[in-house]
Tab-separated table of C-alpha atoms in Angstrom:
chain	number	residue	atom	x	y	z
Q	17	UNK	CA	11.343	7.231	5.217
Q	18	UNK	CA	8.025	7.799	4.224
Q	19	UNK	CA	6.752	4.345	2.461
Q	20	UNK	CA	3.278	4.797	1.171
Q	21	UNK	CA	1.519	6.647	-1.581
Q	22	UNK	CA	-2.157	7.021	-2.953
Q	23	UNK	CA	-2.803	6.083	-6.537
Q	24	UNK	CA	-4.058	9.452	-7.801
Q	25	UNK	CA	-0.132	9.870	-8.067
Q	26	UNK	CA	-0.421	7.866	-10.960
Q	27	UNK	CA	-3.378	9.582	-12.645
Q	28	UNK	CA	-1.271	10.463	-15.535
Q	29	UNK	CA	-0.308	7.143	-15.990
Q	30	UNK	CA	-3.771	5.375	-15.435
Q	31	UNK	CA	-5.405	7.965	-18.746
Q	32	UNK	CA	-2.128	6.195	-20.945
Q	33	UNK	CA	-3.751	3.218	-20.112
Q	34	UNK	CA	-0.564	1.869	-18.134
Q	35	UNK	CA	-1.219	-1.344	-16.382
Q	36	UNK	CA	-2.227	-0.556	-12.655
Q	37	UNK	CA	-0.104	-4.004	-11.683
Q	38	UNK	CA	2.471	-2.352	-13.994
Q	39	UNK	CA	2.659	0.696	-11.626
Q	40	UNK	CA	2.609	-1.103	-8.134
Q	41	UNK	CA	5.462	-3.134	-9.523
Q	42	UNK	CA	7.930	-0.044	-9.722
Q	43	UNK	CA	6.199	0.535	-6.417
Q	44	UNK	CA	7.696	-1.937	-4.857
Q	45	UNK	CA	10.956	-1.382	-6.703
Q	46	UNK	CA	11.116	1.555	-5.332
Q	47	UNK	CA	10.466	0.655	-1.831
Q	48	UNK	CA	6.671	1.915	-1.212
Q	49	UNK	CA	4.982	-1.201	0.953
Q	50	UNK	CA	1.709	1.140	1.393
Q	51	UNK	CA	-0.940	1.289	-0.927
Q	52	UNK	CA	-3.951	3.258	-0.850
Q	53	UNK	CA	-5.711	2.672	-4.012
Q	54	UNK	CA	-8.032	5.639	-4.694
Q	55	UNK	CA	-11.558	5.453	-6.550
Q	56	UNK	CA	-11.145	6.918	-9.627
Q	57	UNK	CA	-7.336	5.168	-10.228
Q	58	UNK	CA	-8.181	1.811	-9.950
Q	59	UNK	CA	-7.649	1.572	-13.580
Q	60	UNK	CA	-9.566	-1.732	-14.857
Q	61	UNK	CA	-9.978	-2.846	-11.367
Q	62	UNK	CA	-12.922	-0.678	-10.974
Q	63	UNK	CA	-15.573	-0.167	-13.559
Q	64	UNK	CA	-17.187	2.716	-15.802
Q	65	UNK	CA	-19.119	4.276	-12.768
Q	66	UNK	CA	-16.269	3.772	-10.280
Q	67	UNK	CA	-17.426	1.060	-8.497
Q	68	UNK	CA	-14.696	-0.903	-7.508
Q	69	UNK	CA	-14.085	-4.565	-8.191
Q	70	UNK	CA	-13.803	-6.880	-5.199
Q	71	UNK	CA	-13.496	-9.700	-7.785
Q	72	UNK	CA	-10.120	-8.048	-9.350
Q	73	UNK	CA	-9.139	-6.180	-6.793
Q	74	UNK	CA	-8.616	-9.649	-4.864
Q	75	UNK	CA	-5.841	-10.532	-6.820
Q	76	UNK	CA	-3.146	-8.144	-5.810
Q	77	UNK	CA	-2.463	-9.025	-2.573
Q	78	UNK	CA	-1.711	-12.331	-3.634
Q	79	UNK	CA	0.639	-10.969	-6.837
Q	80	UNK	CA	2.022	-8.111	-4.129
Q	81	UNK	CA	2.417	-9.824	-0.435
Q	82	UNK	CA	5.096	-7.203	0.302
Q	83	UNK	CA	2.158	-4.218	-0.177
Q	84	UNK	CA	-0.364	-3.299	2.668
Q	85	UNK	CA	-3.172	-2.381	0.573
Q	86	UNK	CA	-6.074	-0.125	1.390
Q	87	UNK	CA	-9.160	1.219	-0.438
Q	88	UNK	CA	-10.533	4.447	-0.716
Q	89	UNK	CA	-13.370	6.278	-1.758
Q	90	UNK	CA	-15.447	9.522	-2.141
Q	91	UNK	CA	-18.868	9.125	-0.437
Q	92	UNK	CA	-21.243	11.709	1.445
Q	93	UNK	CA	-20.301	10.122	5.091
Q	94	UNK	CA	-21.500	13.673	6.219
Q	95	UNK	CA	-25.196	13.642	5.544
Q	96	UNK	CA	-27.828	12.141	7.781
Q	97	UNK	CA	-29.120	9.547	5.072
Q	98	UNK	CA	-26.159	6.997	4.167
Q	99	UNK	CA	-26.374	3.575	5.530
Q	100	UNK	CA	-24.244	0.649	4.678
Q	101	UNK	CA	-26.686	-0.815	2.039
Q	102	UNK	CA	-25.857	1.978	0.006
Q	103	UNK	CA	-24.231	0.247	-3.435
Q	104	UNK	CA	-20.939	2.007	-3.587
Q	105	UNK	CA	-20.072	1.601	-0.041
Q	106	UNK	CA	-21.172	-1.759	0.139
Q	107	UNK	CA	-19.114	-2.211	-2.833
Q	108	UNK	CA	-16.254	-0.281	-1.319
Q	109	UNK	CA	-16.515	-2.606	2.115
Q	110	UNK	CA	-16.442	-6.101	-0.240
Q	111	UNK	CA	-13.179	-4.984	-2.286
Q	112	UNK	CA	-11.423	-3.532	0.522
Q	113	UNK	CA	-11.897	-7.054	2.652
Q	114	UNK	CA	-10.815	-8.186	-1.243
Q	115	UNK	CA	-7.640	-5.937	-1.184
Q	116	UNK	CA	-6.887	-7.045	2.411
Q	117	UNK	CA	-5.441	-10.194	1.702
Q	118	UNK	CA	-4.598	-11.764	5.216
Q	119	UNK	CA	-4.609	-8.440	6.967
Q	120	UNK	CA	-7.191	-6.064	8.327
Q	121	UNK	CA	-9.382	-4.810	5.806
Q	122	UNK	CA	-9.141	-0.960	5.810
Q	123	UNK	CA	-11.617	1.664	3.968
Q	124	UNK	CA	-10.808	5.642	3.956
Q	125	UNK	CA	-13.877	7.768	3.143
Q	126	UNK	CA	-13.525	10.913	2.153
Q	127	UNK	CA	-16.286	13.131	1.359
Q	128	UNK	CA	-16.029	15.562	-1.702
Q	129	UNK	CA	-20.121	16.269	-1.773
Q	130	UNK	CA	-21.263	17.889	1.391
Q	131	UNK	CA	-19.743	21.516	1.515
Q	132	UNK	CA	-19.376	23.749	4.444
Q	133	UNK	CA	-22.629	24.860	3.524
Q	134	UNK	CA	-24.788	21.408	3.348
Q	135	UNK	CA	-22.770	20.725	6.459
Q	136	UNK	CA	-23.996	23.317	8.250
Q	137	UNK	CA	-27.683	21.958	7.702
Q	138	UNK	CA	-26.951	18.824	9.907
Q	139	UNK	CA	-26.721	18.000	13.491
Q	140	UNK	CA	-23.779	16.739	14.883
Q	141	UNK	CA	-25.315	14.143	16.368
Q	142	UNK	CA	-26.938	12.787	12.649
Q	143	UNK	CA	-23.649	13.117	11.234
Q	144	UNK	CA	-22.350	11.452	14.230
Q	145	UNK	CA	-24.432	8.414	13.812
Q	146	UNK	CA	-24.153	7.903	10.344
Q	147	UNK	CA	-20.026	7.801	10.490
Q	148	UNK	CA	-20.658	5.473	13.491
Q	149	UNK	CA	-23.179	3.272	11.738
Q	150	UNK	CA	-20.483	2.786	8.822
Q	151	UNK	CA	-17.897	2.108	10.817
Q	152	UNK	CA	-19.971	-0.442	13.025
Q	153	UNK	CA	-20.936	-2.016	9.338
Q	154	UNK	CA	-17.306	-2.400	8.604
Q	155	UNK	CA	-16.238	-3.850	12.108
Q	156	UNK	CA	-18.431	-6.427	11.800
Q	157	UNK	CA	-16.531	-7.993	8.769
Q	158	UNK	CA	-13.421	-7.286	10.562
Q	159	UNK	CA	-12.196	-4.393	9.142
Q	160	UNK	CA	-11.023	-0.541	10.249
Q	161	UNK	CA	-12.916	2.950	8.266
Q	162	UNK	CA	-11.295	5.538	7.994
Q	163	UNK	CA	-12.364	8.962	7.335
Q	164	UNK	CA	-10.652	12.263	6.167
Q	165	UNK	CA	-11.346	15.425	6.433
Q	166	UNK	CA	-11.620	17.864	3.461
Q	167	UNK	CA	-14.105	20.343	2.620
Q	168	UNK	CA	-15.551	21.210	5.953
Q	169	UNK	CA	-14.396	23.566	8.622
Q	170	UNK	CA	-12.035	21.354	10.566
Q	171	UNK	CA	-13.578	22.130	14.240
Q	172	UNK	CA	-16.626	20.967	13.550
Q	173	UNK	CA	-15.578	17.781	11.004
Q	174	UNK	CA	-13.412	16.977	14.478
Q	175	UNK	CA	-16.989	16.950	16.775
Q	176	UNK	CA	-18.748	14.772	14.036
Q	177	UNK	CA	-15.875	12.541	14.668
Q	178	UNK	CA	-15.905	12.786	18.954
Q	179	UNK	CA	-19.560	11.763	19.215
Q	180	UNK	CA	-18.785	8.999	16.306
Q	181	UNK	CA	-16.206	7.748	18.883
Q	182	UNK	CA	-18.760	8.100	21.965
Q	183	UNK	CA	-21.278	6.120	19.840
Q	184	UNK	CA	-19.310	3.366	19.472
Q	185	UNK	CA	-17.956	3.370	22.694
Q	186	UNK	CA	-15.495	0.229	23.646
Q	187	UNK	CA	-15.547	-0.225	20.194
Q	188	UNK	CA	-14.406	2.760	18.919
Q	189	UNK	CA	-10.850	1.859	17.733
Q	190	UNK	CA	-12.691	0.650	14.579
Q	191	UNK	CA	-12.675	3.990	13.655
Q	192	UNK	CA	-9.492	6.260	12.974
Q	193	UNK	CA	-8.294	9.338	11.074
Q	194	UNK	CA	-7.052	9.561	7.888
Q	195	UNK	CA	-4.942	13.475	8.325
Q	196	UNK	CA	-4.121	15.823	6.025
Q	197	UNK	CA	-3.079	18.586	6.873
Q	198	UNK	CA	-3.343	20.734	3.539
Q	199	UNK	CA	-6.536	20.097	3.692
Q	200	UNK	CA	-6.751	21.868	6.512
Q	201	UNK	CA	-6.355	24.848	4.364
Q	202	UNK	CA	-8.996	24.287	1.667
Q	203	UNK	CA	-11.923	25.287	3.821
Q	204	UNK	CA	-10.530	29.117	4.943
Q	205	UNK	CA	-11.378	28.749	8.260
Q	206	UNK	CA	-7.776	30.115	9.493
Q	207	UNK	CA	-7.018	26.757	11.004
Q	208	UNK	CA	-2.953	26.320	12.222
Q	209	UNK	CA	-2.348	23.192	10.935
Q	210	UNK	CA	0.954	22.753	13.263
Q	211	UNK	CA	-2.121	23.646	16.538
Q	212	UNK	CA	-4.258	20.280	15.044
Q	213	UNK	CA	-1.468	17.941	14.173
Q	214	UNK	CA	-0.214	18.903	18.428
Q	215	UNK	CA	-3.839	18.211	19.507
Q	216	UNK	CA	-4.189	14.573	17.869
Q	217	UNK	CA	-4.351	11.505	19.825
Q	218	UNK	CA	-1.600	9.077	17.570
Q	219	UNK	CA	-3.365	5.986	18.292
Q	220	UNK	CA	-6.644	7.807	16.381
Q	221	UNK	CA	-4.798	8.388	13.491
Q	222	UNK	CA	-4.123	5.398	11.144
Q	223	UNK	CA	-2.114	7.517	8.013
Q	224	UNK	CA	-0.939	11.016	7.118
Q	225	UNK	CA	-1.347	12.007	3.610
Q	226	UNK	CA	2.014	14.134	2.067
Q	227	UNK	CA	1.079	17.112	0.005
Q	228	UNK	CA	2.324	20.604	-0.312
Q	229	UNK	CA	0.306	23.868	-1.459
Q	230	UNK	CA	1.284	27.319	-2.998
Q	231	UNK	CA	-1.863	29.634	-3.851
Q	232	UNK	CA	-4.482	26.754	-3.338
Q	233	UNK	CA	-2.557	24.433	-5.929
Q	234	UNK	CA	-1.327	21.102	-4.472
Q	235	UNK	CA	2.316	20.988	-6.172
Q	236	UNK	CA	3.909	17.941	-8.519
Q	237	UNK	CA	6.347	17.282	-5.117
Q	238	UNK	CA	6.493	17.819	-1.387
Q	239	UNK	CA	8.678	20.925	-0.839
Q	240	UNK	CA	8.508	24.731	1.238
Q	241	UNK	CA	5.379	26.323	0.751
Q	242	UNK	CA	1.917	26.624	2.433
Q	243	UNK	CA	1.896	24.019	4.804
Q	244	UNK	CA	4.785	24.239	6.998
Q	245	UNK	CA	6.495	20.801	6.821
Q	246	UNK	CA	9.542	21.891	8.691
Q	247	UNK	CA	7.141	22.464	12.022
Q	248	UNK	CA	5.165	19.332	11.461
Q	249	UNK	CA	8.115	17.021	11.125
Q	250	UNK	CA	9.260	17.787	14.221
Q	251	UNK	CA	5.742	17.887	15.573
Q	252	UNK	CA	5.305	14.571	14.061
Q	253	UNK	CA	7.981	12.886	15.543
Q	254	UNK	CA	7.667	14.541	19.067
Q	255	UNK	CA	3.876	13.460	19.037
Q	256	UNK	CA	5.278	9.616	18.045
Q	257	UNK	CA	2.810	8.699	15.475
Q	258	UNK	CA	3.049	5.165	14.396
Q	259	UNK	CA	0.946	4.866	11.245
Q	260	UNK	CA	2.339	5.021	7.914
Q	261	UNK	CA	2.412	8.273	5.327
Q	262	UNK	CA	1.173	8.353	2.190
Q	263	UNK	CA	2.439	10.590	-0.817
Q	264	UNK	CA	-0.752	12.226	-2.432
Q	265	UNK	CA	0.950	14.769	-4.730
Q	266	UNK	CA	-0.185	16.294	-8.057
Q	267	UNK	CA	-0.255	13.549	-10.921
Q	268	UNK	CA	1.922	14.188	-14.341
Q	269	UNK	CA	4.382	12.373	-16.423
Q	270	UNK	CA	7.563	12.435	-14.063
Q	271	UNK	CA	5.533	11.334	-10.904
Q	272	UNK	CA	8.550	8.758	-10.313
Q	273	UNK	CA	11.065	10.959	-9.692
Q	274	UNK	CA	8.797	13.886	-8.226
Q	275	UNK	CA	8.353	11.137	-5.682
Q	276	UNK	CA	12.057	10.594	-4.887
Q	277	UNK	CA	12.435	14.378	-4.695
Q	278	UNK	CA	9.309	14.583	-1.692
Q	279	UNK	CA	10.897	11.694	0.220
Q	280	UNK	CA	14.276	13.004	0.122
Q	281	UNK	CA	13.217	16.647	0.899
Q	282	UNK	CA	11.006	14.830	4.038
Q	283	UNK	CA	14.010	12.562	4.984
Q	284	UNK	CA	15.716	15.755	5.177
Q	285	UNK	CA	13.354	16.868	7.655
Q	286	UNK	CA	14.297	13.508	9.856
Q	287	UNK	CA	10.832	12.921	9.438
Q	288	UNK	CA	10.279	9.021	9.890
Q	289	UNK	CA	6.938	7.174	9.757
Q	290	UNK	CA	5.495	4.204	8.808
């Protein structure tokens, strides 16, 4: 059963002004213990420039003990130039050790600013060192970055991340993969999804994010269409990945039972993670 969704879900919701607390209540009454709380749908835990709110943010894991809370955020991880000072990610760092409660802190970057073509600009090796630098940053306090891929043709996002991991050397389990694999799609770089999720090392991945596309579109539930979830259930399960999935699908007013629909069409699959 697939226990964990993002909070975009709930985008709908969050413009009504419902209660984020409100919303990880039914959560939990419907049985979702993972939480990634997204930038943008933090509701009034983050303010009117989308910095989050280590202050507020700190008091859900005491209100939700059941919920393994993570943070994530859109940041250009990607260029040569970002270092931890930076204000949102030093921000992002403080309210995911605040969201942690007593477990590992965890931050997922995800960056929505360099595009294939800006990407193309940089070395490997300076994009390399920045994602390393971050992650080191992070470490230090204790906690685990994460970074997904999106925009950027896949083989080369995966190199970035290879000489990230060489950087840090011994240390390089404080950085994992967040995978998607619709977004494998977005870039057009005639990637097989089913061929990446085969290649991945489990232990390097720390969640899978549970989407479906049909011309582009990610859909208001996880069903047939673009991404071939048949194949990557099985995949999934042959490969024995550990880490828990996420629901990420389209946000609208019947997100509640679109989600029951995606888990039951992915417990139909046998799929079981988490």
């Amino acid at each position: 059963m697939i226990q964990g969704l993002v909070s975009n879900c709930w985008r709908a919701q969050l413009e009504q002004d419902y209660p984020l607390e409100s919303l990880l209540e039914q959560a939990v009454e419907n049985d979702y213990r993972v939480v990634e709380l997204r930038q943008s749908c933090l509701g009034t835990f983050e303010d009117a420039q989308q910095m989050p709110s280590a202050e507020r943010l700190a008091r859900l894991p005491e209100r939700f003990p059941e919920v393994r809370f993570n943070l994530a955020v859109s940041i250009a991880f990607l260029g040569p130039h970002l270092f931890p000072e930076d204000a949102l990610f030093a921000a992002a760092c403080e309210a995911s050790i605040a969201l942690a409660g007593p477990g590992q802190p965890h931050l997922r970057l995800v960056d929505l600013h360099t595009n294939a073509e800006q990407f193309g600009r940089n070395t490997t090796r300076e994009m390399a060192a920045t994602v390393a630098r971050l992650a080191r940053a992070l470490e230090r306090r204790g906690g685990l970055l994460s970074v997904e891929h999106s925009l950027q043709p896949w083989r080369s996002f995966a190199d970035v991340l290879e000489a990230a991991w060489e950087l840090l050397g011994s240390d390089n389990d404080c950085l994992q993969l967040c995978f998607d694999p619709c977004n494998l799609l977005f870039p057009g770089d005639e990637i097989d999804p089913l061929a990446v999720t085969a290649a991945l090392q489990p232990h390097t991945v720390s969640m899978i994010h549970f989407k479906q596309l049909r011309q582009g579109q990610v859909l208001e539930r996880v069903m047939d269409g673009e991404v071939d979830w048949r194949a990557l259930a099985r995949c999934i399960d042959a490969r024995g990945f550990g880490c828990p999935g996420l629901f990420e699908i389209a946000p609208h007013e019947g997100i509640w039972n679109s989600l029951a629909t995606s888990r039951t069409y992915l417990d139909d699959l046998g799929l079981s993670l988490g």
